[in-house]
Short mmCIF file of C-alpha atoms in Angstrom, two decimals:
data_model
loop_
_atom_site.label_atom_id
_atom_site.label_comp_id
_atom_site.label_asym_id
_atom_site.label_seq_id
_atom_site.Cartn_x
_atom_site.Cartn_y
_atom_site.Cartn_z
CA MET R 145 0.00 0.00 -0.08
CA ASN R 146 1.38 3.39 -0.72
CA THR R 147 1.72 6.45 1.53
CA SER R 148 -1.80 7.67 1.05
CA LEU R 149 -2.66 5.34 4.10
CA ARG R 150 -0.28 7.38 6.35
CA ILE R 151 -0.65 10.54 8.13
CA PRO R 152 2.53 12.59 7.63
CA ARG R 153 1.67 16.06 8.02
CA TYR R 154 -0.45 16.52 4.87
CA SER R 155 -1.20 12.96 3.79
CA GLN R 156 -4.22 10.70 3.68
CA GLY R 157 -4.42 7.85 6.11
CA PHE R 158 -5.13 6.96 9.50
CA ALA R 159 -7.66 5.32 11.67
CA VAL R 160 -8.07 3.12 14.77
CA ALA R 161 -10.41 0.75 16.30
CA LEU R 162 -10.11 -1.19 19.78
CA LEU R 163 -11.74 -2.80 22.82
CA LEU R 164 -11.45 -4.77 25.98
CA PHE R 165 -14.81 -6.10 25.33
CA CYS R 166 -15.28 -8.82 22.76
CA GLY R 167 -17.09 -12.06 22.13
CA GLY R 168 -20.16 -10.58 23.80
CA HIS R 169 -19.08 -11.04 27.48
CA ALA R 170 -20.03 -7.68 28.65
CA GLY R 171 -19.71 -8.59 32.34
CA ALA R 172 -22.93 -10.71 32.22
CA LEU R 173 -23.10 -13.36 35.02
CA ALA R 174 -21.05 -16.24 33.90
CA GLU R 175 -20.46 -19.67 35.08
CA PRO R 176 -16.95 -20.49 36.33
CA PRO R 177 -14.56 -22.81 34.21
CA PRO R 178 -14.47 -26.43 34.78
CA GLY R 179 -12.64 -27.12 38.00
CA THR R 180 -13.19 -23.86 39.79
CA GLU R 181 -15.80 -22.74 42.18
CA THR R 182 -16.71 -19.06 42.50
CA GLY R 183 -18.55 -19.32 45.97
CA ALA R 184 -21.64 -18.15 44.32
CA SER R 185 -23.60 -19.11 47.52
CA ALA R 186 -21.71 -16.50 49.47
CA SER R 187 -22.72 -13.67 46.72
CA PRO R 188 -25.00 -11.01 47.88
CA SER R 189 -28.42 -10.80 46.26
CA PRO R 190 -28.68 -8.84 42.90
CA SER R 191 -30.63 -6.11 44.68
CA ASP R 192 -27.99 -5.64 47.40
CA ALA R 193 -25.23 -5.71 44.93
CA GLN R 194 -27.11 -2.98 42.88
CA SER R 195 -27.73 -0.77 45.90
CA SER R 196 -24.00 -1.05 47.13
CA ALA R 197 -22.33 -0.89 43.57
CA PRO R 198 -18.67 -0.05 43.88
CA LYS R 199 -17.55 3.45 42.96
CA GLY R 200 -14.66 3.87 40.68
CA SER R 201 -13.05 6.14 38.15
CA PHE R 202 -13.06 6.15 34.35
CA LEU R 203 -9.42 7.64 34.25
CA SER R 204 -8.36 4.83 36.56
CA SER R 205 -9.82 2.36 34.47
CA LEU R 206 -8.40 3.73 31.26
CA LYS R 207 -4.97 3.67 32.57
CA GLN R 208 -5.29 0.17 34.08
CA ALA R 209 -6.65 -1.07 30.49
CA PHE R 210 -3.69 0.37 28.62
CA SER R 211 -0.94 -0.73 31.05
CA GLU R 212 -2.09 -4.01 32.42
CA ASP R 213 -0.56 -7.45 31.45
CA PHE R 214 -3.45 -9.83 31.58
CA ASP R 215 -1.13 -12.80 30.79
CA GLN R 216 0.33 -12.23 34.36
CA GLU R 217 -3.03 -11.69 35.96
CA VAL R 218 -5.19 -14.11 37.97
CA VAL R 219 -8.70 -13.88 39.52
CA ARG R 220 -8.81 -13.40 43.40
CA GLY R 221 -12.60 -12.65 43.61
CA HIS R 222 -15.81 -11.21 42.08
CA PHE R 223 -18.63 -8.90 42.59
CA ASP R 224 -22.00 -8.64 40.92
CA VAL R 225 -23.77 -5.42 39.91
CA GLY R 226 -27.38 -5.05 38.73
CA SER R 227 -30.33 -7.20 38.80
CA PRO R 228 -31.56 -9.82 36.24
CA PRO R 229 -32.02 -9.65 33.43
CA ASP R 230 -29.37 -6.85 33.47
CA ALA R 231 -26.86 -8.36 35.96
CA HIS R 232 -23.06 -8.16 35.47
CA ARG R 233 -20.08 -9.90 37.02
CA TYR R 234 -16.82 -8.13 37.25
CA TYR R 235 -13.58 -9.85 38.60
CA CYS R 236 -10.90 -8.44 40.77
CA LEU R 237 -7.23 -9.52 39.67
CA VAL R 238 -3.83 -9.86 41.22
CA ASN R 239 -0.49 -9.80 39.17
CA VAL R 240 1.22 -13.08 39.91
CA LYS R 241 4.73 -11.68 39.60
CA THR R 242 4.38 -8.53 41.83
CA GLY R 243 1.59 -9.56 43.97
CA LYS R 244 -0.25 -6.18 43.22
CA SER R 245 -4.00 -6.35 43.40
CA GLU R 246 -5.54 -4.35 40.36
CA LEU R 247 -7.75 -1.37 41.17
CA ASN R 248 -10.80 -1.99 39.00
CA GLY R 249 -12.90 -4.80 38.24
CA VAL R 250 -12.64 -6.72 34.89
CA ALA R 251 -15.42 -8.39 32.78
CA GLY R 252 -14.29 -11.41 30.70
CA GLN R 253 -14.44 -15.31 30.34
CA LEU R 254 -12.70 -17.39 32.86
CA PHE R 255 -10.43 -20.30 32.22
CA VAL R 256 -8.21 -22.57 34.36
CA ARG R 257 -4.44 -21.80 33.77
CA ALA R 258 -1.72 -24.52 33.84
CA ASP R 259 -0.89 -23.54 37.37
CA LYS R 260 -4.68 -24.11 38.61
CA MET R 261 -5.27 -20.54 39.05
CA THR R 262 -8.20 -18.70 37.40
CA GLY R 263 -7.14 -16.59 34.40
CA ILE R 264 -9.40 -14.37 32.27
CA LYS R 265 -9.75 -13.96 28.45
CA GLY R 266 -11.26 -11.06 26.44
CA PRO R 267 -10.94 -8.65 29.56
CA ALA R 268 -12.88 -5.54 29.76
CA VAL R 269 -11.83 -3.00 32.53
CA ALA R 270 -14.63 -1.26 34.16
CA PRO R 271 -14.79 1.99 36.27
CA LEU R 272 -15.71 -0.16 39.47
CA SER R 273 -13.37 -0.29 42.16
CA CYS R 274 -12.43 -3.60 43.72
CA ALA R 275 -11.29 -1.86 46.90
CA ASP R 276 -14.58 -0.25 47.32
CA ALA R 277 -16.48 -3.82 46.56
CA GLU R 278 -14.31 -5.30 49.24
CA GLN R 279 -15.12 -2.49 51.81
CA LYS R 280 -18.91 -2.86 51.11
CA GLY R 281 -18.64 -6.54 51.69
CA ILE R 282 -19.81 -7.74 48.26
CA LEU R 283 -16.45 -9.02 46.89
CA VAL R 284 -16.53 -12.89 46.95
CA THR R 285 -13.18 -14.44 46.98
CA SER R 286 -14.00 -18.00 48.20
CA GLY R 287 -13.31 -20.67 45.56
CA TYR R 288 -10.54 -18.86 43.86
CA VAL R 289 -7.08 -20.59 44.12
CA LEU R 290 -4.02 -18.47 44.59
CA SER R 291 -0.59 -20.19 44.85
CA ALA R 292 1.44 -19.74 48.07
CA SER R 293 3.94 -17.47 46.26
CA VAL R 294 1.07 -15.12 45.01
CA SER R 295 -0.62 -14.97 48.35
CA SER R 296 2.67 -14.33 50.27
CA LYS R 297 3.26 -11.13 48.31
CA MET R 298 -0.17 -9.78 47.66
CA THR R 299 -0.87 -6.03 48.21
CA PRO R 300 -4.25 -4.61 48.52
CA ALA R 301 -5.95 -2.56 45.71
CA SER R 302 -5.57 1.27 46.53
CA PRO R 303 -8.62 2.47 48.34
CA VAL R 304 -11.30 4.93 46.55
CA GLN R 305 -10.21 8.40 47.12
CA LYS R 306 -12.84 10.41 48.56
CA PRO R 307 -12.92 14.53 48.35
CA SER R 308 -12.42 16.23 51.59
CA GLY R 309 -13.86 19.68 52.50
CA ALA R 310 -16.97 21.41 51.39
CA ALA R 311 -16.51 20.91 47.51
CA ALA R 312 -14.95 18.29 45.51
CA PRO R 313 -12.54 19.08 42.65
CA ALA R 314 -14.00 19.13 39.34
CA ALA R 315 -13.90 15.79 37.59
CA PRO R 316 -11.87 15.37 34.50
CA ALA R 317 -14.18 15.55 31.17
CA ALA R 318 -13.81 11.99 30.45
CA ALA R 319 -15.76 10.99 33.55
CA ALA R 320 -18.77 12.52 31.98
CA VAL R 321 -19.40 9.33 30.07
CA SER R 322 -20.31 7.41 33.35
CA ALA R 323 -23.62 8.98 33.19
CA GLY R 324 -24.60 6.88 30.25
CA GLY R 325 -24.42 3.48 32.30
CA PRO R 326 -23.36 0.15 31.08
CA ALA R 327 -23.56 0.65 27.38
CA GLN R 328 -21.04 3.60 27.42
CA THR R 329 -18.95 1.63 29.66
CA GLU R 330 -18.72 -1.17 27.19
CA VAL R 331 -18.31 0.97 24.23
CA LEU R 332 -15.32 2.62 26.06
CA ALA R 333 -13.88 -0.91 26.66
CA VAL R 334 -14.15 -1.64 22.96
CA TYR R 335 -12.34 1.67 22.12
CA THR R 336 -9.67 0.82 24.56
CA ARG R 337 -9.21 -2.73 23.05
CA PHE R 338 -9.00 -1.18 19.55
CA ILE R 339 -6.35 1.20 20.54
CA ALA R 340 -4.39 -1.61 22.20
CA GLY R 341 -4.62 -3.76 19.33
CA GLN R 342 -3.42 -1.04 16.88
CA ASN R 343 -0.46 -0.17 18.89
CA ALA R 344 0.44 -3.79 19.36
CA HIS R 345 -0.17 -4.36 15.41
CA ASP R 346 -2.47 -7.21 16.40
CA ARG R 347 -4.73 -8.24 13.79
CA ALA R 348 -6.79 -10.74 15.92
CA VAL R 349 -7.56 -8.06 18.47
CA VAL R 350 -8.40 -5.44 15.78
CA SER R 351 -10.46 -7.76 13.74
CA GLU R 352 -12.61 -8.71 16.72
CA VAL R 353 -13.82 -5.21 17.57
CA LEU R 354 -14.56 -4.20 13.85
CA LEU R 355 -17.97 -4.83 12.27
CA ASP R 356 -17.57 -7.65 9.77
CA SER R 357 -19.50 -6.01 6.96
CA LYS R 358 -18.92 -4.72 3.43
CA ASP R 359 -20.50 -1.55 4.76
CA PHE R 360 -17.78 -0.86 7.11
CA VAL R 361 -16.07 2.47 6.24
CA TRP R 362 -12.78 3.98 7.56
CA ALA R 363 -13.03 7.82 6.20
CA GLN R 364 -9.45 8.84 6.02
CA TYR R 365 -7.74 12.09 7.09
CA GLY R 366 -7.06 13.31 3.56
CA GLY R 367 -10.69 12.73 2.34
CA ASN R 368 -10.53 9.24 0.96
CA SER R 369 -12.46 6.37 2.18
CA ILE R 370 -11.94 2.55 2.58
CA TRP R 371 -15.08 0.53 2.38
CA GLY R 372 -15.40 -3.10 3.63
CA TYR R 373 -14.19 -5.03 6.70
CA LYS R 374 -11.63 -7.07 4.86
CA GLU R 375 -10.27 -4.00 2.93
CA ALA R 376 -9.93 -1.98 6.21
CA MET R 377 -7.92 -4.90 7.79
CA GLU R 378 -5.59 -5.17 4.93
CA ALA R 379 -5.06 -1.31 4.98
CA PHE R 380 -4.20 -1.54 8.72
CA GLU R 381 -1.81 -4.26 8.27
CA GLU R 382 -0.03 -2.38 5.46
CA ALA R 383 0.14 0.73 7.75
CA TRP R 384 1.80 -1.28 10.49
CA LYS R 385 4.73 -2.14 8.39
CA GLY R 386 5.95 1.29 9.24
CA THR R 387 5.60 3.50 12.39
CA TRP R 388 1.96 3.42 13.61
CA LYS R 389 1.05 4.44 17.17
CA LEU R 390 -2.09 6.14 18.41
CA ASP R 391 -2.28 8.18 21.63
CA PRO R 392 -5.84 9.11 22.44
CA GLN R 393 -6.27 11.92 24.57
CA MET R 394 -8.98 10.67 27.12
CA GLN R 395 -9.61 13.82 28.97
CA GLU R 396 -11.65 15.09 26.12
CA LEU R 397 -13.30 12.10 25.16
CA ARG R 398 -17.06 12.05 24.54
CA ILE R 399 -19.52 9.14 24.14
CA ALA R 400 -23.24 9.93 22.93
CA SER R 401 -26.06 7.29 22.91
CA VAL R 402 -27.67 7.87 19.48
CA SER R 403 -30.44 5.26 19.81
CA PRO R 404 -30.64 1.93 21.76
CA GLY R 405 -27.80 -0.06 20.30
CA VAL R 406 -25.95 2.72 18.56
CA ALA R 407 -23.25 5.09 20.03
CA VAL R 408 -20.81 7.51 18.82
CA LEU R 409 -17.28 8.27 20.39
CA ILE R 410 -15.22 11.20 19.56
CA THR R 411 -11.89 12.24 20.92
CA PRO R 412 -8.75 14.09 20.10
CA LEU R 413 -5.81 11.60 19.39
CA LEU R 414 -2.19 12.15 18.48
CA SER R 415 -1.25 9.98 15.44
CA THR R 416 2.65 9.05 15.17
CA VAL R 417 3.10 7.32 11.69
CA GLY R 418 5.66 7.00 8.93
CA ASP R 419 6.78 4.83 6.18
CA PRO R 420 9.27 2.05 6.93
CA GLY R 421 12.72 3.49 7.41
CA LYS R 422 11.53 7.01 7.36
CA ASN R 423 11.25 9.44 10.33
CA PRO R 424 7.69 9.49 11.63
CA SER R 425 5.74 12.44 12.57
CA THR R 426 3.02 13.14 15.20
CA ILE R 427 -0.03 15.15 14.49
CA PRO R 428 -3.21 15.55 16.47
CA ILE R 429 -6.36 14.31 14.70
CA ARG R 430 -10.09 14.05 15.83
CA TRP R 431 -11.02 10.37 15.91
CA GLY R 432 -14.76 9.54 15.50
CA GLY R 433 -16.24 6.09 15.67
CA VAL R 434 -19.84 4.85 15.16
CA PHE R 435 -20.42 1.67 17.43
CA VAL R 436 -23.22 -0.66 17.08
CA LYS R 437 -24.45 -3.38 19.41
CA THR R 438 -24.48 -6.91 17.89
CA LYS R 439 -25.31 -10.29 19.25
CA SER R 440 -21.53 -10.73 19.83
CA GLY R 441 -21.36 -7.34 21.57
CA TRP R 442 -20.34 -3.94 20.66
CA ARG R 443 -18.53 -3.42 17.31
CA ILE R 444 -16.88 -0.38 15.56
CA ALA R 445 -19.02 0.02 12.35
CA SER R 446 -17.47 3.22 11.13
CA ILE R 447 -14.35 5.35 11.68
CA PHE R 448 -14.22 8.99 10.72
CA ILE R 449 -10.75 10.89 10.86
CA THR R 450 -10.67 14.69 10.42
CA PRO R 451 -7.84 17.30 11.05
CA PHE R 452 -7.56 18.87 14.39
CA GLU R 453 -4.68 21.43 14.03
CA SER R 454 -5.94 23.68 16.47
CA TRP R 455 -5.98 21.04 19.28
CA ARG R 456 -3.56 21.68 22.30
CA ALA R 457 -2.84 19.22 25.17
CA PRO R 458 -4.98 20.37 28.18
CA LYS R 459 -2.81 21.97 31.01
CA GLY R 460 -1.38 19.39 33.40
CA SER R 461 -1.91 16.51 30.97
#
């Protein structure tokens, strides 16, 4: 593919697409994998879980999603949020190497690792605090096996920080998406996985979060468009041969629910791209994506890239 798919200073290409939420497991209650028990009998009732749903931060969940190594994470417990038919289960993880307990709950599919501990597939980090769930007494830890070496070096998740004084400081703009409920959380998780897949140049991850349709469209920076799921994947793989790194500016991210099962996500994004062997350039763009809910979960149906030359990083970022 030629350089029309790149985004040097005036050229054409670029786009992204990601999630931590794939395969339709948006945190819905799930059976444990064979050979494990989750202590379901010890779980609080859905109504209790709903009334005491743990609080958390979107920014902390995004930080965790982009930095976490899920191959080194095992499940130490779970908590439930909501009531049937809209009940969701989130798992709290611990790093087997460091013993660090992760801050936020994670949705996904459980499996038994070779070391007999419980791992998680297709993870989606949620803005729900494990420390807060533990404090509220809704974290279920019985039935999850941890090796002696992991147990001996476990450190607790950081507690939820509560503002002091008469007024709390203004929340970052990204926190505004929390008002939309589970749908926006799931959309954000998909976007997060998309970005991670793009930066890892991982076809499997990116292909999972795009809508597999000939009507998928990637409207590019320079005005061209690529139509079709297969065509877009081929274009991404060609772009990955050079420098290709996406740095979303989450403080200004917005998610809008257009209708049931349809959402739009827009955010500034710094794109660093360049042809193989050439010095890359970094420019700000505005990334827009249309997300649709399918039987397999949320997918990105369209990507729209526009210039954002006037964008400046927020102070303190």
